Amino acid sequence: MSKSNKGAAMSRLHQVARLARTSLAARLLAHGFYAGQDQIMLSLHDDDGQTPGQLASRLGVRPPTITKTINRLQAQGFLEKRASDTDARQAHIFLTETGQDAIRAIEKSVKKTEKQALKGFDKKDLKQLSKLLLRIEANLSDLTIIDEEAAADVEGTAEVEPEAEAEAAE
């Protein structure tokens, strides 16, 4: 592979993801939502009453980020916090009636963005794309590979140093 093509696939993937987020964000803004808020809303639609920690874990973000977004959505009337029945220190987050009503607009925005992005693809293309994206996701989700590579880099560095010392001694 030539130097100019190295990283081209990741660069393209990053560009497409950015464009998809931008397109979706514009549609969501028309309904009063900012980027990222839709994911919390949809997660609660799937499993209402999660704690902020559960939401953060499920969405792969830090708890302070979730807390700020929950507070904004609560101020907009889409969510409400309720104290836990078993632990007064813990809050659970629920969609309000307004929040439930907004789910349809979010889902519609997601579908329109997906339709725009996948225009011109046939069923075979979509199946292949889905398969490839799942493989990329699996590859990137496997943190043990990253840990093994880091360990190999450290081990490789440790092996080079004694050789360098031996060469310097000659």
PDB file of C-alpha atoms in Angstrom:
ATOM      1  CA  MET A   1       0.000   0.000   0.000  1.00  0.00           C
ATOM      2  CA  SER A   2       1.395   3.400  -0.907  1.00  0.00           C
ATOM      3  CA  LYS A   3       2.024   6.018   1.744  1.00  0.00           C
ATOM      4  CA  SER A   4      -0.810   8.185   0.400  1.00  0.00           C
ATOM      5  CA  ASN A   5      -3.349   5.359   0.921  1.00  0.00           C
ATOM      6  CA  LYS A   6      -2.312   4.570   4.506  1.00  0.00           C
ATOM      7  CA  GLY A   7      -5.138   5.535   6.789  1.00  0.00           C
ATOM      8  CA  ALA A   8      -7.421   6.395   3.858  1.00  0.00           C
ATOM      9  CA  ALA A   9     -10.124   3.967   4.993  1.00  0.00           C
ATOM     10  CA  MET A  10     -10.131   5.317   8.545  1.00  0.00           C
ATOM     11  CA  SER A  11     -10.096   8.873   7.267  1.00  0.00           C
ATOM     12  CA  ARG A  12     -13.081   8.152   5.016  1.00  0.00           C
ATOM     13  CA  LEU A  13     -14.902   6.369   7.838  1.00  0.00           C
ATOM     14  CA  HIS A  14     -14.296   9.341  10.126  1.00  0.00           C
ATOM     15  CA  GLN A  15     -15.524  11.786   7.455  1.00  0.00           C
ATOM     16  CA  VAL A  16     -18.698   9.779   6.791  1.00  0.00           C
ATOM     17  CA  ALA A  17     -19.441   9.494  10.515  1.00  0.00           C
ATOM     18  CA  ARG A  18     -18.972  13.250  10.942  1.00  0.00           C
ATOM     19  CA  LEU A  19     -21.296  14.021   8.030  1.00  0.00           C
ATOM     20  CA  ALA A  20     -23.931  11.609   9.358  1.00  0.00           C
ATOM     21  CA  ARG A  21     -23.786  13.239  12.803  1.00  0.00           C
ATOM     22  CA  THR A  22     -24.011  16.729  11.265  1.00  0.00           C
ATOM     23  CA  SER A  23     -27.002  15.777   9.120  1.00  0.00           C
ATOM     24  CA  LEU A  24     -28.794  14.135  12.045  1.00  0.00           C
ATOM     25  CA  ALA A  25     -27.982  17.060  14.349  1.00  0.00           C
ATOM     26  CA  ALA A  26     -29.618  19.509  11.921  1.00  0.00           C
ATOM     27  CA  ARG A  27     -32.802  17.405  11.831  1.00  0.00           C
ATOM     28  CA  LEU A  28     -32.877  16.999  15.624  1.00  0.00           C
ATOM     29  CA  LEU A  29     -32.354  20.716  16.194  1.00  0.00           C
ATOM     30  CA  ALA A  30     -35.611  21.350  14.347  1.00  0.00           C
ATOM     31  CA  HIS A  31     -37.305  19.404  17.184  1.00  0.00           C
ATOM     32  CA  GLY A  32     -35.405  21.132  19.981  1.00  0.00           C
ATOM     33  CA  PHE A  33     -32.693  18.520  20.521  1.00  0.00           C
ATOM     34  CA  TYR A  34     -28.940  18.938  20.504  1.00  0.00           C
ATOM     35  CA  ALA A  35     -26.428  16.298  19.412  1.00  0.00           C
ATOM     36  CA  GLY A  36     -26.222  13.448  21.910  1.00  0.00           C
ATOM     37  CA  GLN A  37     -29.549  14.119  23.568  1.00  0.00           C
ATOM     38  CA  ASP A  38     -31.256  11.751  21.146  1.00  0.00           C
ATOM     39  CA  GLN A  39     -29.154   8.830  22.372  1.00  0.00           C
ATOM     40  CA  ILE A  40     -30.247   9.358  25.976  1.00  0.00           C
ATOM     41  CA  MET A  41     -33.868   9.686  24.923  1.00  0.00           C
ATOM     42  CA  LEU A  42     -33.753   6.511  22.809  1.00  0.00           C
ATOM     43  CA  SER A  43     -31.926   4.601  25.542  1.00  0.00           C
ATOM     44  CA  LEU A  44     -34.632   5.557  28.042  1.00  0.00           C
ATOM     45  CA  HIS A  45     -37.306   4.668  25.502  1.00  0.00           C
ATOM     46  CA  ASP A  46     -35.775   1.171  25.363  1.00  0.00           C
ATOM     47  CA  ASP A  47     -35.274   0.910  29.135  1.00  0.00           C
ATOM     48  CA  ASP A  48     -36.906   3.694  31.160  1.00  0.00           C
ATOM     49  CA  GLY A  49     -35.732   4.369  34.702  1.00  0.00           C
ATOM     50  CA  GLN A  50     -31.987   3.931  34.273  1.00  0.00           C
ATOM     51  CA  THR A  51     -29.548   5.659  36.606  1.00  0.00           C
ATOM     52  CA  PRO A  52     -27.160   8.269  35.202  1.00  0.00           C
ATOM     53  CA  GLY A  53     -24.320   5.769  35.668  1.00  0.00           C
ATOM     54  CA  GLN A  54     -26.162   3.109  33.702  1.00  0.00           C
ATOM     55  CA  LEU A  55     -26.872   5.579  30.908  1.00  0.00           C
ATOM     56  CA  ALA A  56     -23.227   6.696  30.809  1.00  0.00           C
ATOM     57  CA  SER A  57     -22.026   3.110  30.633  1.00  0.00           C
ATOM     58  CA  ARG A  58     -24.562   2.122  28.002  1.00  0.00           C
ATOM     59  CA  LEU A  59     -23.700   5.112  25.792  1.00  0.00           C
ATOM     60  CA  GLY A  60     -19.954   4.994  26.376  1.00  0.00           C
ATOM     61  CA  VAL A  61     -19.622   8.484  27.842  1.00  0.00           C
ATOM     62  CA  ARG A  62     -18.409   9.870  31.158  1.00  0.00           C
ATOM     63  CA  PRO A  63     -20.938  10.391  33.974  1.00  0.00           C
ATOM     64  CA  PRO A  64     -20.419  14.200  34.160  1.00  0.00           C
ATOM     65  CA  THR A  65     -21.399  14.468  30.482  1.00  0.00           C
ATOM     66  CA  ILE A  66     -24.570  12.462  31.090  1.00  0.00           C
ATOM     67  CA  THR A  67     -25.459  14.548  34.141  1.00  0.00           C
ATOM     68  CA  LYS A  68     -25.230  17.823  32.203  1.00  0.00           C
ATOM     69  CA  THR A  69     -27.305  16.448  29.341  1.00  0.00           C
ATOM     70  CA  ILE A  70     -29.916  14.973  31.698  1.00  0.00           C
ATOM     71  CA  ASN A  71     -30.229  18.344  33.432  1.00  0.00           C
ATOM     72  CA  ARG A  72     -30.772  20.088  30.082  1.00  0.00           C
ATOM     73  CA  LEU A  73     -33.374  17.548  28.974  1.00  0.00           C
ATOM     74  CA  GLN A  74     -35.092  17.851  32.337  1.00  0.00           C
ATOM     75  CA  ALA A  75     -35.197  21.654  31.993  1.00  0.00           C
ATOM     76  CA  GLN A  76     -36.753  21.167  28.533  1.00  0.00           C
ATOM     77  CA  GLY A  77     -39.443  18.954  30.088  1.00  0.00           C
ATOM     78  CA  PHE A  78     -38.408  15.711  28.363  1.00  0.00           C
ATOM     79  CA  LEU A  79     -37.089  13.871  31.440  1.00  0.00           C
ATOM     80  CA  GLU A  80     -37.669  13.645  35.157  1.00  0.00           C
ATOM     81  CA  LYS A  81     -35.485  12.374  37.984  1.00  0.00           C
ATOM     82  CA  ARG A  82     -36.947  10.221  40.719  1.00  0.00           C
ATOM     83  CA  ALA A  83     -35.238   9.067  43.887  1.00  0.00           C
ATOM     84  CA  SER A  84     -34.579   5.361  44.115  1.00  0.00           C
ATOM     85  CA  ASP A  85     -36.910   3.310  46.306  1.00  0.00           C
ATOM     86  CA  THR A  86     -33.937   1.392  47.700  1.00  0.00           C
ATOM     87  CA  ASP A  87     -31.141   3.989  47.835  1.00  0.00           C
ATOM     88  CA  ALA A  88     -31.947   7.659  48.501  1.00  0.00           C
ATOM     89  CA  ARG A  89     -28.547   8.671  47.078  1.00  0.00           C
ATOM     90  CA  GLN A  90     -29.455   7.196  43.709  1.00  0.00           C
ATOM     91  CA  ALA A  91     -31.709   8.825  41.112  1.00  0.00           C
ATOM     92  CA  HIS A  92     -33.480   7.137  38.222  1.00  0.00           C
ATOM     93  CA  ILE A  93     -34.250   8.945  34.993  1.00  0.00           C
ATOM     94  CA  PHE A  94     -37.619   8.623  33.270  1.00  0.00           C
ATOM     95  CA  LEU A  95     -39.120  10.048  30.110  1.00  0.00           C
ATOM     96  CA  THR A  96     -41.986  12.454  30.748  1.00  0.00           C
ATOM     97  CA  GLU A  97     -45.111  12.406  28.598  1.00  0.00           C
ATOM     98  CA  THR A  98     -43.508  15.167  26.521  1.00  0.00           C
ATOM     99  CA  GLY A  99     -40.396  13.003  26.232  1.00  0.00           C
ATOM    100  CA  GLN A 100     -42.449  10.011  25.107  1.00  0.00           C
ATOM    101  CA  ASP A 101     -44.125  12.177  22.473  1.00  0.00           C
ATOM    102  CA  ALA A 102     -40.726  13.395  21.232  1.00  0.00           C
ATOM    103  CA  ILE A 103     -39.439   9.861  20.596  1.00  0.00           C
ATOM    104  CA  ARG A 104     -41.348   9.661  17.315  1.00  0.00           C
ATOM    105  CA  ALA A 105     -39.666  12.848  16.057  1.00  0.00           C
ATOM    106  CA  ILE A 106     -36.238  11.495  17.017  1.00  0.00           C
ATOM    107  CA  GLU A 107     -36.874   8.159  15.309  1.00  0.00           C
ATOM    108  CA  LYS A 108     -38.162   9.963  12.217  1.00  0.00           C
ATOM    109  CA  SER A 109     -35.018  12.123  12.109  1.00  0.00           C
ATOM    110  CA  VAL A 110     -32.803   9.048  12.389  1.00  0.00           C
ATOM    111  CA  LYS A 111     -34.728   7.263   9.600  1.00  0.00           C
ATOM    112  CA  LYS A 112     -34.538  10.294   7.286  1.00  0.00           C
ATOM    113  CA  THR A 113     -30.793  10.614   7.875  1.00  0.00           C
ATOM    114  CA  GLU A 114     -30.297   6.918   7.234  1.00  0.00           C
ATOM    115  CA  LYS A 115     -32.405   7.099   4.068  1.00  0.00           C
ATOM    116  CA  GLN A 116     -30.329  10.035   2.819  1.00  0.00           C
ATOM    117  CA  ALA A 117     -27.039   8.317   3.639  1.00  0.00           C
ATOM    118  CA  LEU A 118     -27.973   5.005   2.021  1.00  0.00           C
ATOM    119  CA  LYS A 119     -29.678   6.365  -1.100  1.00  0.00           C
ATOM    120  CA  GLY A 120     -28.803   4.215  -4.116  1.00  0.00           C
ATOM    121  CA  PHE A 121     -27.776   1.137  -2.109  1.00  0.00           C
ATOM    122  CA  ASP A 122     -29.479  -2.148  -2.939  1.00  0.00           C
ATOM    123  CA  LYS A 123     -30.175  -4.916  -0.402  1.00  0.00           C
ATOM    124  CA  LYS A 124     -26.923  -6.700  -1.218  1.00  0.00           C
ATOM    125  CA  ASP A 125     -24.916  -3.489  -0.691  1.00  0.00           C
ATOM    126  CA  LEU A 126     -26.646  -2.852   2.634  1.00  0.00           C
ATOM    127  CA  LYS A 127     -26.006  -6.389   3.832  1.00  0.00           C
ATOM    128  CA  GLN A 128     -22.315  -6.142   2.892  1.00  0.00           C
ATOM    129  CA  LEU A 129     -21.972  -2.694   4.487  1.00  0.00           C
ATOM    130  CA  SER A 130     -23.587  -3.915   7.689  1.00  0.00           C
ATOM    131  CA  LYS A 131     -21.276  -6.926   7.774  1.00  0.00           C
ATOM    132  CA  LEU A 132     -18.185  -4.773   7.259  1.00  0.00           C
ATOM    133  CA  LEU A 133     -19.228  -2.222   9.886  1.00  0.00           C
ATOM    134  CA  LEU A 134     -19.897  -5.024  12.385  1.00  0.00           C
ATOM    135  CA  ARG A 135     -16.416  -6.386  11.732  1.00  0.00           C
ATOM    136  CA  ILE A 136     -14.861  -2.943  12.256  1.00  0.00           C
ATOM    137  CA  GLU A 137     -16.876  -2.531  15.449  1.00  0.00           C
ATOM    138  CA  ALA A 138     -15.722  -5.925  16.725  1.00  0.00           C
ATOM    139  CA  ASN A 139     -12.108  -5.148  15.860  1.00  0.00           C
ATOM    140  CA  LEU A 140     -12.206  -1.811  17.661  1.00  0.00           C
ATOM    141  CA  SER A 141     -14.179  -3.159  20.623  1.00  0.00           C
ATOM    142  CA  ASP A 142     -11.572  -5.795  21.407  1.00  0.00           C
ATOM    143  CA  LEU A 143      -9.475  -3.928  23.957  1.00  0.00           C
ATOM    144  CA  THR A 144      -7.379  -7.030  24.678  1.00  0.00           C
ATOM    145  CA  ILE A 145      -5.767  -6.608  21.254  1.00  0.00           C
ATOM    146  CA  ILE A 146      -4.827  -3.031  22.110  1.00  0.00           C
ATOM    147  CA  ASP A 147      -3.405  -4.177  25.468  1.00  0.00           C
ATOM    148  CA  GLU A 148      -1.421  -6.964  23.763  1.00  0.00           C
ATOM    149  CA  GLU A 149      -0.049  -4.544  21.161  1.00  0.00           C
ATOM    150  CA  ALA A 150       0.977  -2.089  23.867  1.00  0.00           C
ATOM    151  CA  ALA A 151       2.660  -4.883  25.821  1.00  0.00           C
ATOM    152  CA  ALA A 152       4.449  -6.064  22.663  1.00  0.00           C
ATOM    153  CA  ASP A 153       5.656  -2.515  22.008  1.00  0.00           C
ATOM    154  CA  VAL A 154       7.018  -2.287  25.550  1.00  0.00           C
ATOM    155  CA  GLU A 155       8.614  -5.735  25.293  1.00  0.00           C
ATOM    156  CA  GLY A 156      10.048  -4.874  21.891  1.00  0.00           C
ATOM    157  CA  THR A 157      11.578  -1.705  23.311  1.00  0.00           C
ATOM    158  CA  ALA A 158      13.073  -3.626  26.198  1.00  0.00           C
ATOM    159  CA  GLU A 159      14.653  -6.143  23.790  1.00  0.00           C
ATOM    160  CA  VAL A 160      16.191  -3.438  21.604  1.00  0.00           C
ATOM    161  CA  GLU A 161      17.934  -1.652  24.451  1.00  0.00           C
ATOM    162  CA  PRO A 162      20.283  -4.521  25.450  1.00  0.00           C
ATOM    163  CA  GLU A 163      21.222  -5.001  21.775  1.00  0.00           C
ATOM    164  CA  ALA A 164      22.006  -1.320  21.461  1.00  0.00           C
ATOM    165  CA  GLU A 165      24.204  -1.563  24.577  1.00  0.00           C
ATOM    166  CA  ALA A 166      26.051  -4.559  23.120  1.00  0.00           C
ATOM    167  CA  GLU A 167      26.659  -2.733  19.842  1.00  0.00           C
ATOM    168  CA  ALA A 168      27.888   0.328  21.682  1.00  0.00           C
ATOM    169  CA  ALA A 169      30.334  -1.830  23.676  1.00  0.00           C
ATOM    170  CA  GLU A 170      31.939  -3.216  20.485  1.00  0.00           C
TER     171      GLU A 170
END
